[in-house]
Amino acid sequence: MSPRLKGLKVLLCVSSGIAIYKALDLASRLRKAGSELTIILSPEAREMVSDYVFSAVGNCPVYHDINQVRDGWILHTELSRWADVVVLAPATANTMAKAASGIADNLLLATILAAPDKPRLAVPTMNTRMYENPATLRNMKCLRDNGWHVIDPELGELACGEFGMGRYPDNSVIVGELVYTITKKALAGKKVLVTAGPTRERIDSVRFITNRSSGKMGYAVARAVRNAGANVTLVSGPTGLSFLYSIETIAVESAVEMRDRVSERLSESDILIMAAAVADYTPESASEEKLKKEEGPLELILKRTPDILLELKETEGKLLVGFCAEGKHLVQSCSEKMRRKRLDMIVANDISGTDSGFDSDYNEVWFLFKDGRKIHIPRSPKEDIAENLASEIANLQQR
Ligand code: C5P
């Protein structure tokens, strides 16, 4: 979870989609991430799930009545002033249509109308035919033009039994997009190519050599630079991680494939972040069929894989960021690597401990810069490190 969620004042506005039960889980996740919640239910939403449940799950006040008297407050203006961010989830076609045209005939709509200066996120969910109706599409466009971040629903089975666009996305996607909504767009207009994960080098049709990289660091970096407004392409080795919303992802297997995809995309990119743990060796030849098990040892001859960074051409004017994992003499050997690979910056991972680095949610790193500057980031969640890295990259771009 992003550190930006801690202490964030989230005004969760809930309208009456069938996916309302998922909004309870959203409230619970935000609470666990340290956000401060206030919830507004539309009158129809309140018919579906009581304020009692929302209040208990969100550990927060829940409002629905525009005429409710509370300490002399004018509820809708006070709540709109209080919020750091407004989240409308689920967003029904009806509520979006009213919000798009400035109708304020309940507390939820009046509060939204009073918050045009706040970051706002809408999560549309409904039946496909309602979603694809030109009226709904027009209203969503209108909300986007008015500064809302409206996320696309998912394709899948709907509560009405039909199949199509309209499903409520996973709450991890919504929380991620909430962070996007509140992040300063310091990398707006930049095209960033990120690599992540391990590579897999084939021995035969079923066996391969790989390493312990989970891809978590590279995926967190892709998300952080996208949250900062960059247009991101992710070249990913095999990982067990979910696809990232709004990030074009190119799946690759071997080091050679990764090199080819990176080379193809580099010319259109402003920044390359090589977070992948590229295998250093690959079998000299891979068998098309599964090798038969024999008595005695099996000899494998390995050759070096291409060094992607060293092979890159036309890097002039691009910002190149690498990663490197070492135990001993971390800063010294990673600085040497930065120079040899002509990088502007390298993220040096300390893999001497057992509780950070490969396959962990945490890392302890140094940011080393071409001009000799060094920044130590103590053991922290990979999301925090990725957000720090995105800010440092934005600073380098502004120099
Ligand atoms: O593996 P090594 O320590 O050399 O990795 C340093 C940087 O070089 C990383 O950013 C990694 O993605 C990149 N690399 C590469 N091609 C390789 C091996 C590593 O571009 N074959």
XYZ file of C-alpha atoms and ligand atoms in Angstrom:
420
model
C 0.000 0.000 0.000
C 1.257 3.437 -0.871
C 2.491 5.594 2.041
C 0.393 8.400 0.536
C -2.759 6.745 1.894
C -1.726 7.236 5.515
C -3.674 10.103 7.085
C -5.418 10.861 3.778
C -8.965 12.186 4.275
C -11.100 10.114 1.920
C -14.742 11.039 1.342
C -16.242 7.764 0.100
C -19.497 8.421 -1.763
C -21.523 5.266 -2.339
C -24.367 5.079 -4.866
C -26.692 2.152 -5.346
C -24.892 -0.295 -7.685
C -25.248 -4.027 -7.013
C -21.470 -3.961 -6.417
C -22.127 -1.958 -3.228
C -20.956 -4.902 -1.107
C -17.485 -4.447 -2.644
C -17.435 -0.836 -1.442
C -17.407 -2.252 2.102
C -14.146 -4.010 1.354
C -12.813 -0.774 -0.173
C -13.642 1.074 3.048
C -11.936 -1.656 5.057
C -8.757 -1.536 2.924
C -8.524 2.239 3.152
C -8.954 2.104 6.891
C -6.205 -0.527 7.177
C -3.939 1.647 4.989
C -4.302 4.425 7.586
C -6.705 6.699 5.676
C -9.314 8.697 7.549
C -12.764 8.002 6.132
C -16.120 9.707 5.966
C -18.851 7.942 4.033
C -21.926 9.347 2.288
C -24.620 6.968 1.081
C -27.148 7.929 -1.578
C -30.739 7.352 -0.354
C -31.028 4.266 -2.623
C -27.671 2.876 -1.462
C -28.968 3.084 2.097
C -31.872 0.831 1.108
C -29.305 -1.833 0.156
C -26.739 -1.712 2.993
C -27.299 0.055 6.281
C -25.144 2.931 7.546
C -24.418 0.734 10.549
C -22.345 -1.724 8.497
C -20.461 1.007 6.620
C -19.751 2.850 9.850
C -18.421 -0.256 11.594
C -16.258 -1.364 8.663
C -14.906 2.130 7.927
C -14.729 3.049 11.636
C -16.087 6.426 10.591
C -19.129 8.680 10.415
C -21.724 7.873 7.758
C -24.147 10.491 6.395
C -27.063 10.378 3.990
C -29.508 13.136 4.923
C -28.917 16.613 3.533
C -31.085 18.062 6.295
C -29.266 16.313 9.125
C -28.264 18.739 11.860
C -24.735 18.311 13.227
C -23.038 20.931 15.412
C -24.255 23.808 13.272
C -22.611 22.296 10.186
C -23.927 22.816 6.686
C -23.184 19.210 5.945
C -22.421 19.237 2.208
C -20.064 22.229 2.286
C -18.272 21.067 5.445
C -17.729 17.576 4.055
C -16.488 18.851 0.688
C -14.036 21.146 2.515
C -12.891 18.336 4.824
C -11.968 15.860 2.049
C -8.499 15.498 0.509
C -10.038 13.287 -2.163
C -13.539 12.212 -3.217
C -14.176 8.604 -4.300
C -17.496 7.700 -5.939
C -17.751 3.878 -5.768
C -19.846 2.310 -7.076
C -20.823 5.113 -9.447
C -24.215 4.372 -10.998
C -25.290 5.736 -14.384
C -27.922 7.842 -12.621
C -25.528 9.433 -10.105
C -22.920 10.113 -12.808
C -25.568 11.683 -15.069
C -26.685 13.979 -12.276
C -23.107 14.805 -11.205
C -22.208 15.585 -14.844
C -24.998 18.125 -15.084
C -24.606 19.605 -11.624
C -27.813 18.263 -10.102
C -27.661 18.256 -6.297
C -30.870 16.619 -5.102
C -29.335 14.531 -2.307
C -26.450 14.893 0.154
C -24.032 12.832 -1.948
C -24.621 14.929 -5.092
C -24.624 18.257 -3.256
C -21.278 17.397 -1.636
C -19.762 16.362 -4.971
C -21.020 19.600 -6.526
C -19.329 21.562 -3.753
C -15.952 19.838 -4.367
C -14.833 20.850 -7.897
C -11.387 21.783 -6.556
C -10.684 18.352 -4.999
C -9.141 15.297 -6.686
C -12.092 13.040 -7.600
C -12.235 9.382 -8.639
C -15.300 7.596 -10.036
C -15.748 3.824 -10.357
C -18.625 3.190 -12.814
C -20.315 -0.201 -12.499
C -23.532 -1.258 -14.177
C -25.141 -3.473 -16.794
C -23.256 -3.404 -20.144
C -26.136 -1.921 -22.125
C -26.494 0.881 -19.601
C -22.721 1.405 -19.674
C -22.507 1.439 -23.466
C -25.494 3.741 -23.862
C -24.239 6.948 -25.537
C -25.851 8.944 -22.728
C -23.658 7.216 -20.090
C -20.522 7.493 -22.236
C -21.280 11.191 -22.763
C -21.736 11.729 -19.014
C -18.467 9.951 -18.205
C -16.649 12.108 -20.764
C -18.224 15.171 -19.198
C -16.983 14.109 -15.736
C -13.476 13.545 -17.158
C -13.568 16.978 -18.824
C -14.509 18.400 -15.418
C -11.383 16.892 -13.826
C -12.662 13.536 -12.546
C -10.502 10.445 -12.931
C -13.098 7.944 -14.189
C -11.746 4.409 -14.336
C -12.873 1.819 -16.840
C -14.977 -1.030 -15.473
C -13.887 -4.604 -16.123
C -15.171 -7.034 -18.691
C -16.850 -10.106 -17.226
C -19.942 -11.714 -15.826
C -22.414 -9.204 -14.403
C -24.916 -9.581 -11.574
C -27.771 -9.560 -14.136
C -26.333 -12.724 -15.735
C -25.073 -10.952 -18.852
C -21.441 -10.832 -19.924
C -19.750 -7.558 -20.846
C -18.217 -4.311 -19.646
C -19.496 -3.043 -16.338
C -17.904 -5.088 -13.575
C -16.520 -3.380 -10.484
C -12.706 -3.733 -10.695
C -10.686 -5.359 -7.952
C -10.315 -3.010 -4.987
C -6.512 -3.195 -5.305
C -6.951 -1.485 -8.705
C -9.202 1.171 -7.170
C -6.781 1.871 -4.325
C -3.962 2.122 -6.906
C -6.010 4.567 -8.985
C -6.805 6.562 -5.860
C -3.061 7.076 -5.391
C -2.835 8.077 -9.082
C -5.624 10.621 -8.530
C -3.785 12.393 -5.697
C -0.210 12.253 -7.043
C 1.403 15.377 -8.484
C 2.049 14.812 -12.192
C 5.782 15.594 -12.114
C 6.445 13.257 -15.076
C 3.528 14.375 -17.267
C 4.297 14.065 -20.977
C 7.216 11.659 -20.427
C 7.379 8.208 -21.993
C 8.972 5.695 -19.663
C 10.096 2.165 -20.446
C 10.406 -0.087 -17.385
C 11.694 -3.665 -17.248
C 10.788 -5.998 -14.402
C 11.024 -9.548 -13.152
C 13.457 -12.332 -13.915
C 14.189 -13.786 -17.311
C 13.752 -17.482 -18.011
C 16.362 -19.320 -20.064
C 15.203 -22.578 -21.604
C 17.042 -25.870 -21.134
C 14.403 -27.938 -22.933
C 10.642 -27.822 -23.545
C 9.816 -27.983 -19.824
C 12.933 -26.921 -17.915
C 14.573 -23.546 -17.547
C 17.084 -21.495 -15.532
C 15.837 -18.420 -13.730
C 16.443 -16.401 -10.550
C 14.529 -15.348 -7.429
C 13.299 -11.984 -8.712
C 9.552 -11.621 -8.044
C 9.122 -8.505 -10.199
C 7.608 -6.609 -7.245
C 10.168 -3.795 -7.317
C 9.877 -3.229 -11.077
C 6.062 -3.316 -10.963
C 6.059 -0.823 -8.075
C 8.372 1.432 -10.103
C 6.109 1.181 -13.179
C 3.125 2.142 -11.041
C 4.951 5.015 -9.309
C 6.106 6.651 -12.547
C 2.639 6.221 -14.036
C 1.127 7.820 -10.909
C 3.470 10.747 -11.563
C 1.811 11.171 -14.966
C 4.199 9.287 -17.264
C 3.049 7.140 -20.153
C 4.534 3.779 -19.157
C 5.398 0.623 -21.077
C 6.408 -2.351 -18.954
C 8.536 -5.154 -20.398
C 8.039 -7.975 -17.955
C 9.699 -11.324 -17.492
C 7.531 -14.133 -16.036
C 6.070 -13.100 -12.661
C 3.014 -14.106 -10.663
C 1.886 -10.471 -10.474
C -1.402 -9.066 -11.783
C -1.505 -6.809 -14.813
C -1.235 -3.131 -13.955
C -4.172 -0.877 -14.821
C -3.467 1.519 -17.692
C 0.107 0.326 -18.235
C 0.927 -1.384 -21.519
C 2.662 -4.615 -20.579
C 4.797 -6.662 -22.957
C 5.442 -10.184 -21.659
C 8.836 -11.696 -22.457
C 10.655 -14.807 -21.401
C 14.381 -14.761 -22.180
C 17.123 -12.123 -21.961
C 17.300 -12.009 -25.772
C 13.571 -11.375 -26.033
C 13.805 -8.660 -23.388
C 16.690 -7.012 -25.251
C 14.714 -7.078 -28.532
C 11.560 -5.541 -27.029
C 13.555 -2.882 -25.140
C 15.535 -1.962 -28.278
C 12.312 -1.639 -30.303
C 10.703 0.675 -27.757
C 13.697 2.743 -26.683
C 13.603 5.297 -29.524
C 10.117 6.464 -28.496
C 11.011 6.639 -24.764
C 12.462 9.498 -22.742
C 13.465 7.356 -19.776
C 14.540 3.712 -19.380
C 14.412 2.039 -15.969
C 16.029 -1.407 -16.080
C 14.705 -3.042 -12.912
C 14.715 -6.559 -14.391
C 17.019 -9.219 -12.989
C 18.267 -10.392 -16.367
C 19.841 -13.853 -16.302
C 23.579 -13.702 -16.903
C 23.827 -17.131 -18.517
C 21.675 -19.180 -20.867
C 22.102 -22.753 -22.149
C 24.211 -22.807 -25.294
C 21.408 -24.705 -27.001
C 17.885 -25.562 -25.847
C 16.364 -28.930 -26.686
C 12.977 -28.779 -28.453
C 11.936 -31.876 -26.512
C 12.118 -32.834 -22.877
C 15.585 -34.265 -22.202
C 15.489 -37.897 -21.121
C 16.626 -38.678 -17.623
C 19.839 -40.750 -17.783
C 22.113 -42.391 -15.258
C 24.925 -40.105 -14.104
C 25.323 -36.328 -14.284
C 24.004 -34.046 -17.001
C 26.408 -31.512 -18.383
C 24.979 -28.150 -19.402
C 27.080 -25.624 -21.248
C 26.042 -22.053 -20.496
C 26.914 -18.970 -22.517
C 26.619 -15.311 -21.545
C 23.363 -13.514 -22.299
C 23.540 -10.142 -24.043
C 24.022 -7.207 -21.689
C 20.952 -5.191 -22.613
C 22.162 -1.850 -21.273
C 25.588 -2.193 -22.908
C 24.093 -3.125 -26.260
C 21.634 -0.211 -26.445
C 22.130 2.251 -29.270
C 20.908 5.823 -29.618
C 20.701 6.535 -25.918
C 21.669 10.215 -26.423
C 19.319 12.522 -24.502
C 17.604 9.679 -22.652
C 17.700 9.166 -18.929
C 19.010 5.680 -18.090
C 18.399 4.137 -14.675
C 19.689 0.716 -13.650
C 19.370 -1.547 -10.630
C 22.055 -3.664 -9.079
C 22.032 -6.212 -6.289
C 25.171 -6.842 -4.249
C 26.111 -8.040 -0.783
C 29.657 -6.798 -0.108
C 31.109 -3.404 -1.194
C 27.622 -2.395 -2.354
C 28.164 1.296 -3.069
C 31.570 0.833 -4.657
C 30.653 -2.014 -7.013
C 27.310 -0.474 -8.005
C 28.997 2.888 -8.724
C 31.451 1.104 -11.000
C 28.574 -0.631 -12.747
C 26.798 2.718 -13.226
C 29.875 4.131 -14.979
C 30.514 1.043 -17.094
C 26.882 0.879 -18.238
C 26.724 4.675 -18.889
C 23.807 5.169 -16.495
C 22.555 8.447 -15.024
C 21.502 6.726 -11.829
C 21.614 3.262 -10.254
C 19.548 1.791 -7.437
C 21.892 -0.333 -5.333
C 20.077 -3.159 -3.519
C 21.603 -4.511 -0.375
C 20.995 -8.254 -0.512
C 23.153 -9.130 2.495
C 20.098 -9.323 4.811
C 17.452 -12.038 4.639
C 14.399 -9.811 5.084
C 14.733 -7.503 2.078
C 15.617 -7.661 -1.610
C 14.673 -10.677 -3.712
C 11.097 -11.922 -3.433
C 10.369 -9.617 -0.479
C 7.963 -6.697 -0.076
C 10.834 -4.646 1.388
C 14.149 -3.338 0.198
C 17.053 -1.359 1.551
C 18.772 0.660 -1.156
C 21.110 3.453 -2.114
C 20.311 5.828 -4.955
C 23.654 6.555 -6.626
C 23.915 9.369 -9.169
C 26.340 10.024 -12.028
C 27.450 13.274 -10.351
C 28.538 11.381 -7.211
C 25.497 12.126 -5.048
C 24.273 9.260 -2.837
C 20.955 8.851 -0.986
C 20.424 6.006 1.475
C 16.874 4.642 1.792
C 16.594 2.462 4.920
C 14.598 -0.746 4.821
C 11.137 0.249 3.528
C 8.241 -1.195 1.509
C 9.039 -1.408 -2.205
C 6.139 1.015 -2.928
C 7.848 3.712 -0.814
C 11.168 3.159 -2.566
C 9.440 3.320 -5.956
C 7.736 6.621 -5.068
C 11.069 8.073 -3.905
C 12.672 6.906 -7.121
C 9.928 8.519 -9.245
C 10.548 11.866 -7.461
C 14.313 11.619 -7.966
C 13.785 10.856 -11.651
C 11.454 13.854 -11.964
C 14.153 16.017 -10.296
C 16.790 14.756 -12.736
C 14.475 15.621 -15.641
C 14.108 19.169 -14.399
C 17.865 19.830 -14.094
O 23.153 -7.969 -13.417
P 23.805 -6.633 -13.237
O 24.272 -6.358 -11.847
O 24.853 -6.344 -14.284
O 22.606 -5.577 -13.489
C 22.834 -4.175 -13.523
C 21.853 -3.533 -14.464
O 22.066 -4.046 -15.774
C 20.376 -3.786 -14.165
O 19.695 -2.582 -14.403
C 19.978 -4.887 -15.144
O 18.604 -4.803 -15.499
C 20.897 -4.596 -16.329
N 21.286 -5.810 -17.070
C 21.191 -5.795 -18.443
N 21.529 -6.925 -19.141
C 22.021 -8.018 -18.532
C 22.157 -8.026 -17.128
C 21.779 -6.901 -16.427
O 20.773 -4.796 -19.017
N 22.357 -9.082 -19.229
